[in-house]
Amino acid sequence: DFLFFWGAVFLVTTTLVAFLKKENEELIPAKEETKGITDTYRLLFSIIKMPAVLTFCLLILTSKIGFSAADAVTGLKLVEEGVPKEHLALLAVPMVPLQIILPLVISKYTAGPQPLNTFYKAMPYRLLLGLEFAFLVWWAPKVKHEGGFPVYYYAAVVLSYALHQITLYSMYVAIMAFNAKVSDPLIGGTYMTLLNTVSNLGGNWPSTVALWLVDPLTVKECAGAQGHSCATAAATEV
């Protein structure tokens, strides 16, 4: 139902834009060169070979490794510790207005000549929130009772998620502002697409690796089975 509703909203709004929005012919800049697929990829390759772009790509591909476990695994571990999925889903509702307001607020600080300053300043706080998330997972079984979890635990989770959203959006808006600022206007679409794709990869590959490492890095014990190991999936099954 959720997907159907938003699918309908996207179809309606996109159709309205297509029919009602008109380009202002007087403000259209010099026409951007139209290139074929081969020329576009050759252009992308020449851009990424530039020393500054190459350094930036390496930095952005590795900058989010420190957040990967906290971002990807916290929710799954909370469910594993007994927090109901529907409660976690409900906790996401208060985050929606925050996610709408944050870019508006943060954009004031990223509009200057050095938008990445906001990115740097948010990074240590986001790393500290990774420790906070680890504490929430450790704390969950301590406060769990027969009726579920106390209200103050959910309040701590919502507060932690809200602070996390502030640091996440500070970094996200800053990197988008930087990409828009440094992109060559003549090939703006191609340039920005390349930088934003690298930014997305920089967030996705560490999360994938973190999820893959969860099982081998998890310490398990077999209760009531002396001399048996639970180190592998097969041993756990036995």
Coordinates of C-alpha atoms in Angstrom, one line a residue:
D1 CA 0.0 0.0 0.0
F2 CA 2.8 2.3 0.9
L3 CA 4.6 1.7 -2.4
F4 CA 1.4 2.0 -4.4
F5 CA 0.5 5.3 -2.8
W6 CA 3.8 6.9 -3.4
G7 CA 4.0 5.4 -6.9
A8 CA 0.7 7.2 -7.7
V9 CA 2.0 10.5 -6.2
F10 CA 5.2 10.3 -8.3
L11 CA 3.2 9.6 -11.5
V12 CA 0.8 12.5 -10.9
T13 CA 3.4 15.1 -9.9
T14 CA 5.7 14.1 -12.8
T15 CA 2.8 14.3 -15.3
L16 CA 1.8 17.7 -13.9
V17 CA 5.4 19.0 -14.3
A18 CA 5.6 17.7 -17.9
F19 CA 2.4 19.5 -18.9
L20 CA 2.5 22.7 -16.8
K21 CA 6.2 23.6 -16.6
K22 CA 7.7 25.6 -19.5
E23 CA 11.3 26.5 -20.1
N24 CA 12.2 30.2 -20.1
E25 CA 13.7 30.6 -23.6
E26 CA 15.4 33.9 -22.7
L27 CA 17.3 32.4 -19.8
I28 CA 18.6 29.3 -21.5
P29 CA 22.5 29.5 -21.5
A30 CA 24.8 28.5 -24.4
K31 CA 23.8 25.1 -25.6
E32 CA 25.7 22.3 -24.0
E33 CA 27.5 20.0 -26.4
T34 CA 25.5 16.9 -27.2
K35 CA 27.7 13.8 -27.1
G36 CA 27.2 10.1 -27.9
I37 CA 27.7 7.4 -25.3
T38 CA 31.3 6.7 -26.4
D39 CA 32.2 10.4 -26.3
T40 CA 30.6 10.8 -22.9
Y41 CA 32.5 7.9 -21.3
R42 CA 35.7 9.2 -22.9
L43 CA 35.0 12.6 -21.3
L44 CA 34.3 11.0 -17.9
F45 CA 37.6 9.1 -18.1
S46 CA 39.5 12.3 -18.9
I47 CA 37.8 14.1 -15.9
I48 CA 38.6 11.3 -13.5
K49 CA 42.2 11.3 -14.5
M50 CA 42.6 14.9 -13.3
P51 CA 44.8 14.9 -10.2
A52 CA 42.4 16.9 -8.0
V53 CA 39.3 14.8 -9.1
L54 CA 41.2 11.6 -8.5
T55 CA 42.3 12.6 -5.0
F56 CA 38.8 13.7 -4.2
C57 CA 37.3 10.4 -5.5
L58 CA 39.8 8.4 -3.3
L59 CA 38.8 10.5 -0.3
I60 CA 35.1 10.3 -0.8
L61 CA 35.3 6.5 -1.4
T62 CA 36.9 5.9 1.9
S63 CA 35.5 8.7 4.1
K64 CA 32.4 6.7 5.2
I65 CA 34.1 3.5 6.3
G66 CA 33.9 4.6 10.0
F67 CA 30.1 4.9 9.8
S68 CA 29.4 1.8 7.8
A69 CA 28.7 -0.6 10.7
A70 CA 26.6 1.8 12.7
D71 CA 24.5 2.8 9.7
A72 CA 24.0 -0.6 8.2
V73 CA 23.8 -3.0 11.2
T74 CA 22.2 -1.0 14.1
G75 CA 18.6 -1.5 13.1
L76 CA 19.2 -5.2 12.4
K77 CA 20.9 -5.8 15.8
L78 CA 18.1 -4.0 17.6
V79 CA 15.5 -6.3 16.0
E80 CA 17.8 -9.2 16.9
E81 CA 17.7 -8.0 20.5
G82 CA 13.9 -8.1 20.5
V83 CA 12.9 -4.5 19.5
P84 CA 9.7 -5.0 17.3
K85 CA 10.2 -4.1 13.6
E86 CA 6.9 -2.1 13.6
H87 CA 8.1 0.0 16.5
L88 CA 11.4 0.8 14.7
A89 CA 9.3 1.7 11.6
L90 CA 7.2 4.0 13.8
L91 CA 10.3 5.7 15.2
A92 CA 11.1 6.7 11.6
V93 CA 8.0 8.9 11.4
P94 CA 9.4 11.8 13.6
M95 CA 12.5 11.8 11.4
V96 CA 10.5 12.9 8.3
P97 CA 9.9 16.6 9.3
L98 CA 13.5 16.7 10.5
Q99 CA 14.7 15.4 7.1
I100 CA 12.7 18.1 5.4
I101 CA 13.9 20.9 7.6
L102 CA 17.6 19.9 7.9
P103 CA 18.7 20.6 4.2
L104 CA 17.1 24.0 4.4
V105 CA 19.0 24.9 7.6
I106 CA 22.3 23.3 6.5
S107 CA 22.3 24.9 3.1
K108 CA 22.9 28.3 4.7
Y109 CA 26.3 27.0 5.9
T110 CA 27.2 25.2 2.7
A111 CA 26.5 28.2 0.4
G112 CA 29.9 29.8 1.0
P113 CA 33.2 29.3 -0.8
Q114 CA 34.2 26.3 1.4
P115 CA 31.1 23.9 1.6
L116 CA 33.3 21.0 2.7
N117 CA 34.0 22.6 6.0
T118 CA 30.5 21.5 7.2
F119 CA 31.4 17.9 6.0
Y120 CA 34.6 17.9 8.1
K121 CA 32.9 19.4 11.2
A122 CA 30.1 16.8 11.2
M123 CA 32.4 13.8 10.8
P124 CA 33.7 13.4 14.4
Y125 CA 30.2 13.7 15.8
R126 CA 28.9 11.0 13.4
L127 CA 31.7 8.7 14.5
L128 CA 30.8 9.3 18.2
L129 CA 27.2 8.4 17.4
G130 CA 28.5 5.1 16.1
L131 CA 29.6 4.4 19.7
E132 CA 26.2 5.6 20.9
F133 CA 24.4 3.1 18.6
A134 CA 26.7 0.3 19.9
F135 CA 25.6 1.3 23.4
L136 CA 21.9 1.2 22.5
V137 CA 22.3 -2.4 21.1
W138 CA 24.2 -3.4 24.3
W139 CA 21.6 -1.7 26.5
A140 CA 18.6 -3.3 24.8
P141 CA 18.7 -6.7 26.7
K142 CA 19.4 -4.9 30.0
V143 CA 16.1 -3.0 29.9
K144 CA 13.9 -5.5 28.1
H145 CA 11.0 -6.8 30.2
E146 CA 8.0 -9.1 29.6
G147 CA 5.9 -6.2 28.1
G148 CA 8.7 -5.1 25.7
F149 CA 10.9 -2.1 26.2
P150 CA 10.3 1.0 28.4
V151 CA 9.4 4.3 27.0
Y152 CA 12.7 5.9 28.0
Y153 CA 14.5 3.4 25.9
Y154 CA 12.5 4.4 22.8
A155 CA 13.1 8.0 23.7
A156 CA 16.9 7.4 23.7
V157 CA 16.6 5.6 20.3
V158 CA 14.6 8.5 18.8
L159 CA 17.1 11.1 20.2
S160 CA 20.1 9.1 18.9
Y161 CA 18.5 8.8 15.4
A162 CA 17.7 12.5 15.3
L163 CA 21.3 13.5 16.2
H164 CA 22.5 10.9 13.6
Q165 CA 20.2 12.6 10.9
I166 CA 21.7 16.0 11.7
T167 CA 25.3 14.7 11.1
L168 CA 24.2 12.6 8.1
Y169 CA 22.5 15.5 6.3
S170 CA 25.3 17.9 7.2
M171 CA 27.7 15.7 5.3
Y172 CA 25.2 14.9 2.5
V173 CA 24.3 18.5 1.8
A174 CA 27.9 19.7 2.0
I175 CA 29.1 17.1 -0.5
M176 CA 26.3 17.9 -2.9
A177 CA 27.0 21.7 -2.6
F178 CA 30.7 21.0 -3.3
N179 CA 29.9 18.8 -6.3
A180 CA 27.7 21.5 -7.7
K181 CA 30.3 24.2 -7.1
V182 CA 33.2 22.5 -8.8
S183 CA 31.4 21.0 -11.8
D184 CA 32.3 22.6 -15.1
P185 CA 29.1 24.3 -16.3
L186 CA 29.7 23.3 -20.0
I187 CA 29.5 19.6 -19.0
G188 CA 27.7 20.2 -15.7
G189 CA 25.3 17.2 -16.0
T190 CA 28.1 14.7 -16.8
Y191 CA 30.5 16.1 -14.2
M192 CA 27.9 16.2 -11.4
T193 CA 26.7 12.7 -12.2
L194 CA 30.2 11.4 -12.0
L195 CA 30.9 13.0 -8.6
N196 CA 27.5 12.1 -7.1
T197 CA 27.9 8.5 -8.3
V198 CA 31.3 8.3 -6.6
S199 CA 29.7 9.8 -3.4
N200 CA 27.0 7.2 -3.5
L201 CA 29.5 4.4 -4.0
G202 CA 31.5 5.8 -1.1
G203 CA 28.5 5.2 1.2
N204 CA 27.3 1.9 -0.2
W205 CA 30.3 -0.3 -0.5
P206 CA 31.4 0.1 3.2
S207 CA 27.8 -0.8 4.3
T208 CA 27.9 -3.9 2.1
V209 CA 31.2 -5.0 3.6
A210 CA 30.0 -4.3 7.1
L211 CA 26.9 -6.5 6.6
W212 CA 29.1 -9.2 5.1
L213 CA 31.4 -9.1 8.1
V214 CA 28.7 -9.3 10.8
D215 CA 28.5 -13.1 10.9
P216 CA 32.3 -13.9 10.9
L217 CA 32.9 -11.2 13.5
T218 CA 30.1 -12.3 15.8
V219 CA 31.1 -14.3 18.9
K220 CA 28.8 -17.2 19.6
E221 CA 28.5 -19.8 22.4
C222 CA 26.6 -23.1 22.4
A223 CA 24.5 -23.3 25.6
G224 CA 24.3 -26.9 26.9
A225 CA 26.6 -28.4 24.3
Q226 CA 30.0 -29.0 25.8
G227 CA 32.9 -29.3 23.3
H228 CA 30.9 -28.0 20.4
S229 CA 31.7 -24.8 18.5
C230 CA 29.3 -22.4 16.9
A231 CA 31.9 -20.6 14.7
T232 CA 30.4 -21.6 11.4
A233 CA 26.9 -21.8 10.0
A234 CA 27.1 -25.6 9.8
A235 CA 28.3 -25.9 13.4
T236 CA 25.5 -23.6 14.6
E237 CA 22.9 -25.7 12.7
V238 CA 24.2 -28.9 14.4

